[in-house]
PDB file of C-alpha atoms in Angstrom:
ATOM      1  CA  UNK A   1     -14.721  17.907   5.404  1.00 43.00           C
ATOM      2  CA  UNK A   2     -12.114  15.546   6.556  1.00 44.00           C
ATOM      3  CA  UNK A   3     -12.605  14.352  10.285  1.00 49.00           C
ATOM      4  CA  UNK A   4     -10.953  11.709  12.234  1.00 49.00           C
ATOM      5  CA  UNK A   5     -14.533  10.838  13.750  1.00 46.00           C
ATOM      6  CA  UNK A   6     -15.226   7.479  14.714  1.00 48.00           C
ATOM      7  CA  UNK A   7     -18.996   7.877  15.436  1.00 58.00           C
ATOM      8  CA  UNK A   8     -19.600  10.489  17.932  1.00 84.00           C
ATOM      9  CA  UNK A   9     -16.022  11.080  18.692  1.00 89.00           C
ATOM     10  CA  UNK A  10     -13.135  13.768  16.979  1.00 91.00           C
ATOM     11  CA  UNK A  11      -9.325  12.952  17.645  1.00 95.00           C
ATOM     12  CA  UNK A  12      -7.943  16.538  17.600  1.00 96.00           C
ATOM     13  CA  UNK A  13      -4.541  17.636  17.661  1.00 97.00           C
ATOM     14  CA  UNK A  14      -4.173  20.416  20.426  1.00 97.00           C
ATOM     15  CA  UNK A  15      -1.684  23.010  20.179  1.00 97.00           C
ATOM     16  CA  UNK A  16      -1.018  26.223  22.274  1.00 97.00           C
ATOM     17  CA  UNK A  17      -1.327  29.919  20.853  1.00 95.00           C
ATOM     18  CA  UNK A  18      -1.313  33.429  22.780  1.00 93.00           C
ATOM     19  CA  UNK A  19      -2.482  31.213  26.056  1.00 94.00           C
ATOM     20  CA  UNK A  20      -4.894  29.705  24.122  1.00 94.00           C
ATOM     21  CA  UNK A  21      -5.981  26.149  23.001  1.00 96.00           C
ATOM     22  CA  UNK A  22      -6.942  25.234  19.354  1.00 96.00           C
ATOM     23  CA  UNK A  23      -7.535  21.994  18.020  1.00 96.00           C
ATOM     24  CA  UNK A  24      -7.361  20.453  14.241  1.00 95.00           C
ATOM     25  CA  UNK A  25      -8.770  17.323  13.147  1.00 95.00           C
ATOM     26  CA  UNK A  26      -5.776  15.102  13.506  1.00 96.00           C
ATOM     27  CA  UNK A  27      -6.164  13.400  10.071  1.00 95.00           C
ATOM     28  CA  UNK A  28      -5.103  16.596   7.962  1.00 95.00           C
ATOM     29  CA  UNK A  29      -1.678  16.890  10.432  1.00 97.00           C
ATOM     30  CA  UNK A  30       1.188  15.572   8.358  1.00 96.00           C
ATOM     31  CA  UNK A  31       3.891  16.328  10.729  1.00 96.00           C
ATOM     32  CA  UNK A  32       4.640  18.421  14.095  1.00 97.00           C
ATOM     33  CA  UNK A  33       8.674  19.569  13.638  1.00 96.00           C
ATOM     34  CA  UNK A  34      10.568  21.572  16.207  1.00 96.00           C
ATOM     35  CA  UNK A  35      10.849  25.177  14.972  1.00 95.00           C
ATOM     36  CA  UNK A  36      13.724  25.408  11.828  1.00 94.00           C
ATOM     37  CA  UNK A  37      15.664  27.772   9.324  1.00 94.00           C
ATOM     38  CA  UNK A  38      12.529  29.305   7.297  1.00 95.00           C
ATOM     39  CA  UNK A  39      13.849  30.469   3.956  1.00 93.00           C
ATOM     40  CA  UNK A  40      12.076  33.832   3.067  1.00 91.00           C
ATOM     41  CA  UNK A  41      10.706  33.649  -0.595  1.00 85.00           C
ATOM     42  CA  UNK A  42      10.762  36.977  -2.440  1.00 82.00           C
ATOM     43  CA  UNK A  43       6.881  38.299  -3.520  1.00 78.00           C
ATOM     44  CA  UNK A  44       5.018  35.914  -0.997  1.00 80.00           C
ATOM     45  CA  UNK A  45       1.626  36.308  -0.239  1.00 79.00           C
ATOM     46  CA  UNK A  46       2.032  38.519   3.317  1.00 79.00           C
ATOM     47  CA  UNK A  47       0.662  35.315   5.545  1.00 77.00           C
ATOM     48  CA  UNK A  48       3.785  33.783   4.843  1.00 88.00           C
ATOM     49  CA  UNK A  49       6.754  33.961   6.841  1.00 92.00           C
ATOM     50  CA  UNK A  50       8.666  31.586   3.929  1.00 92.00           C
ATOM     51  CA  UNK A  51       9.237  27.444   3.353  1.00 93.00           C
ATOM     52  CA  UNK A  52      11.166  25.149   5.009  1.00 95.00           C
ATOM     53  CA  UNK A  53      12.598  21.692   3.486  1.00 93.00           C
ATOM     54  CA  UNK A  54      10.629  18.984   4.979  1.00 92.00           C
ATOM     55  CA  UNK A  55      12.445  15.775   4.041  1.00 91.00           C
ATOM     56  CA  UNK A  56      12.648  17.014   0.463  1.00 91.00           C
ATOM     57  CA  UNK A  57       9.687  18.482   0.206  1.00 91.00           C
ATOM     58  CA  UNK A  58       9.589  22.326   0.263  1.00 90.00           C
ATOM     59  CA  UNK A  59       6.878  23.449   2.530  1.00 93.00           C
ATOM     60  CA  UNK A  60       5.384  26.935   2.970  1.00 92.00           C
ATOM     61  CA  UNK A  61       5.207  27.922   6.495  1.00 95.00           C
ATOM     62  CA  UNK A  62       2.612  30.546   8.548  1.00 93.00           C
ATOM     63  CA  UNK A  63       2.719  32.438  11.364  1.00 93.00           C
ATOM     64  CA  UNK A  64      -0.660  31.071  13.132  1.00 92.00           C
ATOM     65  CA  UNK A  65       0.066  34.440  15.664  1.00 92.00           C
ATOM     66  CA  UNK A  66       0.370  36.876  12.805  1.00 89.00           C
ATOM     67  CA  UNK A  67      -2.629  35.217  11.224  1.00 87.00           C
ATOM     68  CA  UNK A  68      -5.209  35.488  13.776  1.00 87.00           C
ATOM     69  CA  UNK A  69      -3.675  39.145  14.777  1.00 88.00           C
ATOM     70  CA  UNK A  70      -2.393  37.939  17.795  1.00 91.00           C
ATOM     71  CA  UNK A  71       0.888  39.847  18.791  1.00 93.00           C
ATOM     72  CA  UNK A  72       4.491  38.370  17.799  1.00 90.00           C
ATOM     73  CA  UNK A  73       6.682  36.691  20.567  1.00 93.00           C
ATOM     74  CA  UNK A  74      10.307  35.426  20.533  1.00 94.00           C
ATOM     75  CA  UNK A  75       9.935  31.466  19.126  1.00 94.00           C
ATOM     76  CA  UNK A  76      10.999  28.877  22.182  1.00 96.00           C
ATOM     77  CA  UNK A  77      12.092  25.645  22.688  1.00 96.00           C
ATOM     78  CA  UNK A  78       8.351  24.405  22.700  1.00 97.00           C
ATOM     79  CA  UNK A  79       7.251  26.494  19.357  1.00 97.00           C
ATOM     80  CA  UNK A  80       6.494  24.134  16.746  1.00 98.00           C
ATOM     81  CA  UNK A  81       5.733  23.869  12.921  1.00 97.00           C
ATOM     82  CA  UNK A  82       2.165  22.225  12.478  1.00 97.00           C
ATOM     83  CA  UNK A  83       1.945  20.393   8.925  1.00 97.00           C
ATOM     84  CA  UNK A  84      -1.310  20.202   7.500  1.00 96.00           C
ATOM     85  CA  UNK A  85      -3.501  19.789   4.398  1.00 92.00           C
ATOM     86  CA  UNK A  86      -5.448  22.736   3.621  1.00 87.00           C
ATOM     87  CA  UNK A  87      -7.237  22.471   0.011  1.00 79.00           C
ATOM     88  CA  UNK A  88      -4.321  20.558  -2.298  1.00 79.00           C
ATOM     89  CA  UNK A  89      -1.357  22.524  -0.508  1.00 85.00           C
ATOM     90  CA  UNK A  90       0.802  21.322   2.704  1.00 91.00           C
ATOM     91  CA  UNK A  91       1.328  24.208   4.609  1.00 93.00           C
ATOM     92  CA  UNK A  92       3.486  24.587   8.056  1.00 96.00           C
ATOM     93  CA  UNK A  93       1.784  26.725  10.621  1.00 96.00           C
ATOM     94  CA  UNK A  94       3.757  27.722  13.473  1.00 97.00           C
ATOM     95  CA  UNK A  95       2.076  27.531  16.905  1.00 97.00           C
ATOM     96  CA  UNK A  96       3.790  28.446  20.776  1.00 97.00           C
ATOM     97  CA  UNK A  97       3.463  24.848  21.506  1.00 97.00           C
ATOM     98  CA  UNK A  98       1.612  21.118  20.868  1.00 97.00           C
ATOM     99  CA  UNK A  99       0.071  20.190  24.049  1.00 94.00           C
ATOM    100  CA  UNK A 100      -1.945  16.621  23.510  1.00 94.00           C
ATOM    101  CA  UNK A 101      -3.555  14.347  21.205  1.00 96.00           C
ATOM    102  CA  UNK A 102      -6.951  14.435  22.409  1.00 93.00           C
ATOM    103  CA  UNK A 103      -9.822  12.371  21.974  1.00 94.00           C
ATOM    104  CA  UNK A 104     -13.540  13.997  22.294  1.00 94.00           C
ATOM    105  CA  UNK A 105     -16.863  13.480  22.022  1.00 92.00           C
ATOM    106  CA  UNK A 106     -19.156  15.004  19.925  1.00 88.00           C
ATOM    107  CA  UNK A 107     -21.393  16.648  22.538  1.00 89.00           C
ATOM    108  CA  UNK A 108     -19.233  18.633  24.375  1.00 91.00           C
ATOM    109  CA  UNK A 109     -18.508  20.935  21.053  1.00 90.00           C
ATOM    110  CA  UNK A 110     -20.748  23.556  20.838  1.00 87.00           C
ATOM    111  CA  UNK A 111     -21.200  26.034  17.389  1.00 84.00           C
ATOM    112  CA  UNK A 112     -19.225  29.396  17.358  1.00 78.00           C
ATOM    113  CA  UNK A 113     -21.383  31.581  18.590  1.00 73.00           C
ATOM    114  CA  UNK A 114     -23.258  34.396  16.414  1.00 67.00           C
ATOM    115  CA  UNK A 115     -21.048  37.190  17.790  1.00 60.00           C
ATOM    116  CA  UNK A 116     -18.262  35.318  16.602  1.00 61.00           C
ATOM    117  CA  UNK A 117     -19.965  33.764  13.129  1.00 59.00           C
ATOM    118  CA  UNK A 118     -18.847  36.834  11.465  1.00 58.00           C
ATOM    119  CA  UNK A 119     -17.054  36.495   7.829  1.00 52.00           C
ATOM    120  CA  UNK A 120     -13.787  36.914   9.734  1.00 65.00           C
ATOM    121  CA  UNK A 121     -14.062  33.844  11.645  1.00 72.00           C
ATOM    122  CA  UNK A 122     -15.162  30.897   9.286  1.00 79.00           C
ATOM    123  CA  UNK A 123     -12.367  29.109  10.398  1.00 84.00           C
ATOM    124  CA  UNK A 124     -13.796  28.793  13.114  1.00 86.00           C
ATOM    125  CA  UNK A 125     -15.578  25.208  13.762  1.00 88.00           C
ATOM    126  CA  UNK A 126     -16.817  24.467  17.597  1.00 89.00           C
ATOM    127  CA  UNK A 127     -15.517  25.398  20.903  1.00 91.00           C
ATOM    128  CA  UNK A 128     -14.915  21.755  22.801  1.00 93.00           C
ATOM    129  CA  UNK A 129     -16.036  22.106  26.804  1.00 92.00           C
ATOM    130  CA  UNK A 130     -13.722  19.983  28.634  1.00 91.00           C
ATOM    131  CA  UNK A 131     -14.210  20.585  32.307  1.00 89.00           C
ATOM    132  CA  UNK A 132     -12.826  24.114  33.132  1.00 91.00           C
ATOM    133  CA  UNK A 133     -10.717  24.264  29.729  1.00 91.00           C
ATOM    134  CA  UNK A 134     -12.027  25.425  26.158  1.00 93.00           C
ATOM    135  CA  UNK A 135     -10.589  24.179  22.734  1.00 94.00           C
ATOM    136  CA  UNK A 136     -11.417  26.150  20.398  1.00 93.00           C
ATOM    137  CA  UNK A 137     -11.327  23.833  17.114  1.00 94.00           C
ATOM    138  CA  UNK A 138      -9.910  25.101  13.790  1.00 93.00           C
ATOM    139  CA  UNK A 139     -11.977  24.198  10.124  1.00 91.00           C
ATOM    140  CA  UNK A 140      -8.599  24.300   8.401  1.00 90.00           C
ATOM    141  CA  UNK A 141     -10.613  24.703   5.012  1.00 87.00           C
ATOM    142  CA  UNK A 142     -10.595  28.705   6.237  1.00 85.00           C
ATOM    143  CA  UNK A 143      -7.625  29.886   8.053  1.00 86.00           C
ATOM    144  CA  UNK A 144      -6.469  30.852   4.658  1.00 84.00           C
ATOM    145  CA  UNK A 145      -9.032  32.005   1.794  1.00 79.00           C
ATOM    146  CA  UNK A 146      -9.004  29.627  -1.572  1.00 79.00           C
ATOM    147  CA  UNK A 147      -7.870  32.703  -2.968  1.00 80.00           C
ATOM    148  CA  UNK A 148      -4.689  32.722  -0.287  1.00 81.00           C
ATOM    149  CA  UNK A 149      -3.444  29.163  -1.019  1.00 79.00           C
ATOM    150  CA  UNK A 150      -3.452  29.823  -4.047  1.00 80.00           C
ATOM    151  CA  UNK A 151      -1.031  32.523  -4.005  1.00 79.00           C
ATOM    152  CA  UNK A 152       1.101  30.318  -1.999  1.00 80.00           C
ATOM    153  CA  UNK A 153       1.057  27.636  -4.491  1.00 77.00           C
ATOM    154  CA  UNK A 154       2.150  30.255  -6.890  1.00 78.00           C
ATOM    155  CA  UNK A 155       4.723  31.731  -4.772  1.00 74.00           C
ATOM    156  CA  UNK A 156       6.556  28.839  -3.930  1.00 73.00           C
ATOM    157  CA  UNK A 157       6.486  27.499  -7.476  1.00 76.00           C
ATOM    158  CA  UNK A 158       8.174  30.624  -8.556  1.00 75.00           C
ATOM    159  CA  UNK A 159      10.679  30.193  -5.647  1.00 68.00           C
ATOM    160  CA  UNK A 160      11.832  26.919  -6.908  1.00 68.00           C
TER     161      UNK A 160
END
């Protein structure tokens, strides 16, 4: 697993989602874009909303909301497309806002807990304690199954 760790510390990438905080390990973001034209792809796996052309590069793009079951809401000014290595794929997730790059130590991330340990939730990794607020930090090697980006890969090669 890929961390930006520098001894007992995590540099996270925090982003906003149904009032929420989550957090990624920043070295696996690529790029944060303002929300763009996503180009639906016939026969695409069903977590995918469609790719957008990243400087070239033809990205596939996921609702983070639709994902997680969370309900749909109108995209804003703040709503952003999160790029970020999961397995060999680049893949845009789209998120209600990016709130802070955020340093952290070690000890204030506690395990999920075993109510939420369940098959459904490998993705997720810790919940960070800072003060009042909780971050609850993504393991970006399971918000999609192996099985999942590899659909994608397939789907956008047969797009192109």
């Amino acid at each position: 697993m890929d961390q930006a760790i520098s001894g007992d510390e995590m540099q996270l990438v925090v982003f906003e989602l149904g009032g929420e905080s989550y957090g990624v390990d920043i070295s696996r973001v690529q790029d944060i874009n303002r929300m763009q034209e996503i180009t639906q792809i016939p026969h695409a796996p069903e977590s995918v909303v469609g790719v957008i052309n990243l400087r070239g590069w033809v990205i596939p793009v996921i609702d983070l909301r639709m994902r997680f079951g969370l309900p749909g809401v109108e995209h804003t000014k703040s709503t952003r497309i999160v790029v970020v290595r999961m397995g060999e794929t680049s893949i845009g997730m789209i998120v209600d806002a990016v709130s802070q790059v955020l340093r952290i130590s070690a000890d204030v991330v506690e395990p999920p807990s075993r109510v939420l340990a369940s098959v459904d939730s490998k993705y997720l990794r810790g919940i960070a304690k800072l003060g009042e607020k909780l971050v609850v930090l993504l393991d970006l090697d399971f918000v999609l199954s192996r099985r999942e980006q590899e659909s994608i890969g397939e789907a956008v090669a047969e797009a192109l």
